[in-house]
Short mmCIF file of C-alpha atoms and ligand atoms in Angstrom, two decimals:
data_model
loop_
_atom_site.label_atom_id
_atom_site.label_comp_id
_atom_site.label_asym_id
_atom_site.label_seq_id
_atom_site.Cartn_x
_atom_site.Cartn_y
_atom_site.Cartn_z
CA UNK A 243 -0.26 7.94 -23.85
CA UNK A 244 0.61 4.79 -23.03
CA UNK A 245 -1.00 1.73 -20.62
CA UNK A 246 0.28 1.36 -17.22
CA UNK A 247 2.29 -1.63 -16.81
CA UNK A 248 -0.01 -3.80 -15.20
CA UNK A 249 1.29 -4.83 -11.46
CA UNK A 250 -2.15 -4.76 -9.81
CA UNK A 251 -4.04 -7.24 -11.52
CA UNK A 252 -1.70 -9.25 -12.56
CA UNK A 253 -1.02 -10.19 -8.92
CA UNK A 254 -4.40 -9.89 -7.46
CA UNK A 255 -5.32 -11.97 -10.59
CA UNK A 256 -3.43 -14.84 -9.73
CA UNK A 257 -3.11 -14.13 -5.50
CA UNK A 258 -2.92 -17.83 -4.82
CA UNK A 259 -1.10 -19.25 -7.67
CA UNK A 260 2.17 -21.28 -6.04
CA UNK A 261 4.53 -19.28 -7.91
CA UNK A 262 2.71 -15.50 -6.86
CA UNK A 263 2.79 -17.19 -3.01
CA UNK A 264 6.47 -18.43 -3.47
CA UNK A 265 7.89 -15.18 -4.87
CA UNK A 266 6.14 -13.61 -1.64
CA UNK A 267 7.85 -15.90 0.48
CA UNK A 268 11.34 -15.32 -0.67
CA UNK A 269 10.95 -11.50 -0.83
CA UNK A 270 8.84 -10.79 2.54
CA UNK A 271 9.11 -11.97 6.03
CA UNK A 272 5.54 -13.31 6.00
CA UNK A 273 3.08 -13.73 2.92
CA UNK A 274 0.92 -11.32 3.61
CA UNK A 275 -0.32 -10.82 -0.23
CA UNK A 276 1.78 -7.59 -0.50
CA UNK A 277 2.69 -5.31 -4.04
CA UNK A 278 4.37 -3.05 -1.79
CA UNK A 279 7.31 -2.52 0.59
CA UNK A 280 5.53 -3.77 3.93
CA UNK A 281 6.89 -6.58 5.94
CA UNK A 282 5.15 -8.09 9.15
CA UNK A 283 7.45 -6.76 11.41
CA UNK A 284 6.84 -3.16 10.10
CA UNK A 285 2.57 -3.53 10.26
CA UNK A 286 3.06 -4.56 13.85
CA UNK A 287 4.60 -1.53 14.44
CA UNK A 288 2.38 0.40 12.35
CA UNK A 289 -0.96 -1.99 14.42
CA UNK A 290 0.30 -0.91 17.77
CA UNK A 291 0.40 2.98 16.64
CA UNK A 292 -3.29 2.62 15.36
CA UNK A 293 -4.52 1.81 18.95
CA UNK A 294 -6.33 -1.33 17.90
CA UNK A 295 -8.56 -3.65 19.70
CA UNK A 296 -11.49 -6.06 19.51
CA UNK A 297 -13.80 -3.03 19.78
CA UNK A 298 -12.50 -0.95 16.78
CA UNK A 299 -13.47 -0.73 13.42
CA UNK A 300 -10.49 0.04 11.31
CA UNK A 301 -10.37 1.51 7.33
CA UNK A 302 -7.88 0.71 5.07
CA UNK A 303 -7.52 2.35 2.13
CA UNK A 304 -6.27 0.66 -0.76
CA UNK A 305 -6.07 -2.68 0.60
CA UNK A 306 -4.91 -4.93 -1.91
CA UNK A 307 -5.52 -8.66 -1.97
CA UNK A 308 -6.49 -8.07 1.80
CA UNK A 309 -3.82 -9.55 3.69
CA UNK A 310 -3.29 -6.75 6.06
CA UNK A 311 -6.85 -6.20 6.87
CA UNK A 312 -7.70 -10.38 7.62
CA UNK A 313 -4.74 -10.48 10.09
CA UNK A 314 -5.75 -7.41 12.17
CA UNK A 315 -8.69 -9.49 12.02
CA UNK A 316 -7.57 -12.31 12.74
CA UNK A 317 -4.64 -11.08 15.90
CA UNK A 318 -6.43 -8.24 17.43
CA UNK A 319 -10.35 -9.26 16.80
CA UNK A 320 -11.13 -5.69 15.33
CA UNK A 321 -13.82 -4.86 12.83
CA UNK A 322 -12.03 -4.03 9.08
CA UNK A 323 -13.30 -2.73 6.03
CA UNK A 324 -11.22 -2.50 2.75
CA UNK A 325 -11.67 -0.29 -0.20
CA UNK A 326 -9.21 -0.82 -3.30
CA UNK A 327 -10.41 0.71 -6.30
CA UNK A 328 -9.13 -3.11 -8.37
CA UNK A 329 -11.81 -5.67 -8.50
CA UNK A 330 -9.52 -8.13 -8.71
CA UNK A 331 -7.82 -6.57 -5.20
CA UNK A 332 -11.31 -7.10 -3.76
CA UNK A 333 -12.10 -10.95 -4.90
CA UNK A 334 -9.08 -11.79 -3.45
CA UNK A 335 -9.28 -10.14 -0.33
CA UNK A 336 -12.87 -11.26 0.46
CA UNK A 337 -11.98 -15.05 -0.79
CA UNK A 338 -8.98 -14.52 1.97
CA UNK A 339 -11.15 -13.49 5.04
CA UNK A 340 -13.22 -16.57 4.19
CA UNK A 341 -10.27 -18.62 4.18
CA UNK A 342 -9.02 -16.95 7.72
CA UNK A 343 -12.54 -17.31 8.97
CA UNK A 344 -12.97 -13.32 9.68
CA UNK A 345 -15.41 -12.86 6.93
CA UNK A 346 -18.00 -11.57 9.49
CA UNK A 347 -15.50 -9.17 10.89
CA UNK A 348 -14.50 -7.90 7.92
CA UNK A 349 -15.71 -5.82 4.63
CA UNK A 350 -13.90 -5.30 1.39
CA UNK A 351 -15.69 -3.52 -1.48
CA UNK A 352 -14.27 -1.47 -4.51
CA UNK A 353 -13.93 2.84 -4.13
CA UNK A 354 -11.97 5.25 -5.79
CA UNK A 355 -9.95 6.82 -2.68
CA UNK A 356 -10.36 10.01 -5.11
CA UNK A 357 -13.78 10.33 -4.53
CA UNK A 358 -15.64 11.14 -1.79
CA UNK A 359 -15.89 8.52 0.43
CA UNK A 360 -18.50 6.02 0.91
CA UNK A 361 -19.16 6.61 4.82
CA UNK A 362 -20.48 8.70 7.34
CA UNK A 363 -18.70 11.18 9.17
CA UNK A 364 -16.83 9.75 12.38
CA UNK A 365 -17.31 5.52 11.48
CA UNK A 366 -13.97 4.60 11.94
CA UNK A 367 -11.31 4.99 14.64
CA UNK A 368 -8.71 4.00 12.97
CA UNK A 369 -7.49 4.09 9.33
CA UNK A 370 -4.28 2.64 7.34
CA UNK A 371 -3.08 2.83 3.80
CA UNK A 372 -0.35 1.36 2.86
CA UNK A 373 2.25 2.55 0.15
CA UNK A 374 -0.50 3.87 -2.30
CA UNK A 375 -1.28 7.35 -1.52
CA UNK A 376 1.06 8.16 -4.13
CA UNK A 377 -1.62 7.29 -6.59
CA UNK A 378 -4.29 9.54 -5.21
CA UNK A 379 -4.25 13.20 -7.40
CA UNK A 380 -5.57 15.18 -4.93
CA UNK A 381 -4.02 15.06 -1.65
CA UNK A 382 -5.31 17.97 0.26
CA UNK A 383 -8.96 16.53 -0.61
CA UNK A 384 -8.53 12.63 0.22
CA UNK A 385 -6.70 13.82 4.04
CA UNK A 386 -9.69 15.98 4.16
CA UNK A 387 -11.70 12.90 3.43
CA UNK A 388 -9.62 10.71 5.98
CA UNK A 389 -10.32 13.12 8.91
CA UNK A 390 -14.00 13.41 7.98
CA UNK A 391 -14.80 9.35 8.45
CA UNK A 392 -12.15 9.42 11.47
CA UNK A 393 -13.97 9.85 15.13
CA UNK A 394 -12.26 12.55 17.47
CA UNK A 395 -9.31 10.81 18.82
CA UNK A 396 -8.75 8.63 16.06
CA UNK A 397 -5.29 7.64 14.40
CA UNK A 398 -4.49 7.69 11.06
CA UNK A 399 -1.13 6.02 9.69
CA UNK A 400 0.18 6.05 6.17
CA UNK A 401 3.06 5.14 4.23
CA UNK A 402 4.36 7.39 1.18
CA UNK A 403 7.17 5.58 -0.82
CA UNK A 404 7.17 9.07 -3.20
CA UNK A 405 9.23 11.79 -1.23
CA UNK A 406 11.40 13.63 -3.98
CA UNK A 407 14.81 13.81 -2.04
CA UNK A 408 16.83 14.03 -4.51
CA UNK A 409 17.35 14.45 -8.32
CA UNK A 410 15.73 11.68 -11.06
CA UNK A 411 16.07 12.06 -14.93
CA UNK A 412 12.23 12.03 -16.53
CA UNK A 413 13.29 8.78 -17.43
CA UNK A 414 13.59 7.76 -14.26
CA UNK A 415 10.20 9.26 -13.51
CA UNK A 416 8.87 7.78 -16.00
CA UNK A 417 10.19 4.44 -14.80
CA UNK A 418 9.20 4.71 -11.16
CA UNK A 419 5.52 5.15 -12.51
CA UNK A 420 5.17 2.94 -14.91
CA UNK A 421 2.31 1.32 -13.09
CA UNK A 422 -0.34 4.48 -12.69
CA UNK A 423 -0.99 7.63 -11.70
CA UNK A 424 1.72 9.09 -9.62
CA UNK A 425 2.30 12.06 -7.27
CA UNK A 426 5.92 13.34 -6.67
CA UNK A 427 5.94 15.11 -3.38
CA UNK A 428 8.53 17.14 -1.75
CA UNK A 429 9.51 16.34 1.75
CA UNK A 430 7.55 18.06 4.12
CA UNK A 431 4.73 18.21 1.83
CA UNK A 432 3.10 15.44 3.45
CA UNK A 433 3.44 16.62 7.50
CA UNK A 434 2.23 20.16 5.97
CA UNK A 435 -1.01 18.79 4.39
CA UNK A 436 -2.02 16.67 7.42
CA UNK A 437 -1.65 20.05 9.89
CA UNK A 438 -3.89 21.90 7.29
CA UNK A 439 -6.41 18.63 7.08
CA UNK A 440 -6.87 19.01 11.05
CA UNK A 441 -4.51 16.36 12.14
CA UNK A 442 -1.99 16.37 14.34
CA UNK A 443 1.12 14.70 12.92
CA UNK A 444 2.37 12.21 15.87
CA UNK A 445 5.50 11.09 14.19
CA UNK A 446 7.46 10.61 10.21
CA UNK A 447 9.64 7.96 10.61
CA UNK A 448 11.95 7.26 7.11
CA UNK A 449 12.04 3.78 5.99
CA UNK A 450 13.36 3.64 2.64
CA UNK A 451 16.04 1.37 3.36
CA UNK A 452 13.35 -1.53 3.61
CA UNK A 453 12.29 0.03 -0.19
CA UNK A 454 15.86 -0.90 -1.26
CA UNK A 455 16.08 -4.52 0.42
CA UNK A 456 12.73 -5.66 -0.68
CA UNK A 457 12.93 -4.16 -4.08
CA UNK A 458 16.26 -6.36 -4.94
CA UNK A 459 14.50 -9.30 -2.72
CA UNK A 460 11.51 -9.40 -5.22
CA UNK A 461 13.62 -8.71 -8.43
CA UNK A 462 15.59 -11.68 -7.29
CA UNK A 463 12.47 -14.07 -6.68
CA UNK A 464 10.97 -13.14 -9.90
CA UNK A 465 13.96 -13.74 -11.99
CA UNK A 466 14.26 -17.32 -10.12
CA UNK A 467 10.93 -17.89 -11.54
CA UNK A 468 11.12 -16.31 -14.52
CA UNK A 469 9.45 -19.41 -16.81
CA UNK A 470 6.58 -19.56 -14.56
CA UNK A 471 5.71 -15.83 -14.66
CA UNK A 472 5.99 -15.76 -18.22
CA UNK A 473 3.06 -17.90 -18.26
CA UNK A 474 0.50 -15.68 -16.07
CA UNK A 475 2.08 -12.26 -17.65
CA UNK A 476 3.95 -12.90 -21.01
CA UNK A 477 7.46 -11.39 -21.45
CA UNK A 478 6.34 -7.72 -22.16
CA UNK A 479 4.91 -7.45 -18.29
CA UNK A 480 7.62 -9.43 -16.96
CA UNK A 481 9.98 -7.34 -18.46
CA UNK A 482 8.30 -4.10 -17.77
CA UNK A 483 8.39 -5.44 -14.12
CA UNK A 484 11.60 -6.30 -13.90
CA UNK A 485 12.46 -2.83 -14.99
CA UNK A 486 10.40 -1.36 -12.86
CA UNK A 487 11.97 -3.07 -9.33
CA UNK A 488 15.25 -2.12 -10.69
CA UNK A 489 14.64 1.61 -10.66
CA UNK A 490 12.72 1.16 -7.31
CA UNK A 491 16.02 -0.51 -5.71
CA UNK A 492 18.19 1.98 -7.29
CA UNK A 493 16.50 4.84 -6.58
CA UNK A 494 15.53 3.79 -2.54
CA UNK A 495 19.14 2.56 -2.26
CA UNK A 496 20.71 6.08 -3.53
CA UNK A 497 18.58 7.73 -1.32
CA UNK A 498 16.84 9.95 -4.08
CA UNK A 499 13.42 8.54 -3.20
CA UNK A 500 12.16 8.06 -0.12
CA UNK A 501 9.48 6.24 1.61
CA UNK A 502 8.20 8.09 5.11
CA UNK A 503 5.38 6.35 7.19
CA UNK A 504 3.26 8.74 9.27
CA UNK A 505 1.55 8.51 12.10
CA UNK A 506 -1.58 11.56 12.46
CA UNK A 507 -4.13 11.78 14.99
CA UNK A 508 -7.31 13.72 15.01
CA UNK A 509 -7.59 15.60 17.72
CA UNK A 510 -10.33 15.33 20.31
C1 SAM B 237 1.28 -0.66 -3.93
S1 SAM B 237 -0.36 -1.31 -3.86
C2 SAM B 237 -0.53 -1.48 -2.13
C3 SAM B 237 -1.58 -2.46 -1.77
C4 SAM B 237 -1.56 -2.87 -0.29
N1 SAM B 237 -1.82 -1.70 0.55
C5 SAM B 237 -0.23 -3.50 0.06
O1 SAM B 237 0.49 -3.00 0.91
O2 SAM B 237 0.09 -4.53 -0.57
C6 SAM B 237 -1.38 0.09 -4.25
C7 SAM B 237 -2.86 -0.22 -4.23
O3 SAM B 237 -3.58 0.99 -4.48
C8 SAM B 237 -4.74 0.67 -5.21
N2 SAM B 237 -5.22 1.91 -5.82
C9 SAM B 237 -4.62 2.67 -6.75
N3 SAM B 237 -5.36 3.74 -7.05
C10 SAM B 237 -6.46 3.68 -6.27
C11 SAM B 237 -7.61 4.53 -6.10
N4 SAM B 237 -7.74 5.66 -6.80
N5 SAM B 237 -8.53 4.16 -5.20
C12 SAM B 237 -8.41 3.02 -4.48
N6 SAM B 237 -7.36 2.19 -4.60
C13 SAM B 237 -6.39 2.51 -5.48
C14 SAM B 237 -4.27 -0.39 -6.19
O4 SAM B 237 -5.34 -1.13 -6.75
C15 SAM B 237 -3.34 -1.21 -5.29
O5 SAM B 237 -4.05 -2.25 -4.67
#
């Protein structure tokens, strides 16, 4: 078998270096520290769906170098914890909330969101996870999970950049997950295994045509700064990346994958 191509720490690795923070700012609306297909427009929709204010305490799941966590922080005065299962993801993100000054509102530490996790029933009243439930093997069991550490009445939104609508070669598969473990899902799949977890599914709104945009945005950027990249991830990585946001772009622009954000509740 062979090693994923290494996106993850690669960035996280080097979250502040000018040329990481530059290729953010010509592929994103805001530098938020992102490997994914958010923008800052999209989270403050996604913020005002989660109900947030200075008196909740929010989860998010996979969290990255912590950008998204500091500025709910930072706007809305909630309390945040982060779990990301990269150490790297968690330096960063806990040298950031320092930086923002919201390191007393905030918590990042490293879990497996495959494993059970490391709360108590009903902590949180709000959770978020952003483009990387696709790399979670069980689904049924982390929703399950998700509900458990959600209070009655909490909300629960989630992106999935993996819905299957339409055919790929295995070589396309195997392109589109070059970076980890991956979960193809069909559509449906998703709104199905929420019901069953004991949410209620509020909304699945499709937003792969951001996938598309962002994808060519941040193949762009990194072939502008090609010579500088090659330093931090030598041309094997660089070219595995490359490849990588070109199948992303293709297959988000065709249509044949799809990203759907959802928006859950559990009830009470
Ligand atoms: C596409 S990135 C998204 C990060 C962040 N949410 C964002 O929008 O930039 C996927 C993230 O999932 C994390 N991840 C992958 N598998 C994980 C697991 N089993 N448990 C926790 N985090 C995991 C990776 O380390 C990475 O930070």
């Amino acid at each position: 078998m062979t090693a994923p191509v290494n996106l993850y720490d690669s960035h996280y690795g080097h979250d502040q270096d000018a040329v990481y923070r530059a290729v953010r700012a010509e592929t994103y609306d805001e530098d938020l520290g992102q490997t994914s297909w958010l923008t800052a427009a999209e989270l403050d929709r996604f913020t005002a769906q989660l109900h947030l204010g200075p008196d909740s305490h929010l989860l998010e799941v996979a969290c990255g170098s912590g950008g998204v966590s500091v500025r709910i922080a930072q706007r809305l005065g909630s309390r945040v914890t982060g779990l990301d299962r990269a150490a790297t993801a968690i330096a960063a993100a806990q040298d950031r909330a320092h930086r923002a000054g919201v390191a007393a509102r905030t918590t990042f530490q490293s879990a497996d969101a495959n494993a059970e996790l490391p709360f108590t029933e009903g902590t949180f009243n709000a959770l978020f996870c952003n483009d990387a439930i696709n790399h979670f093997r069980n689904r049924p069991a982390v929703l399950a999970e998700w509900h458990r550490v959600l209070r009655p009445g909490g909300r629960c939104v989630f992106t999935d950049p993996i819905v299957l609508t339409g055919p790929l070669s295995d070589a396309e598969m195997r392109a589109r997950s070059s970076i980890g473990d991956f979960l193809f899902v069909p559509p449906g799949f998703n709104e199905a295994t929420l019901q069953r977890a004991g949410f209620e599914v509020l909304d699945a709104e499709d937003t792969t045509s951001a996938v598309a945009s962002i994808a060519s945005r941040w193949l762009a950027a990194r072939q502008r700064h090609r010579p500088a990249l090659l330093e931090f991830e030598g041309e094997s990585t660089y070219l595995e990346l490359q490849a990588f946001l070109t199948v992303v772009a293709r297959l988000a622009g065709e249509g044949r994958l799809s990203r759907l954000a959802f928006h859950a509740r559990k009830p009470g």
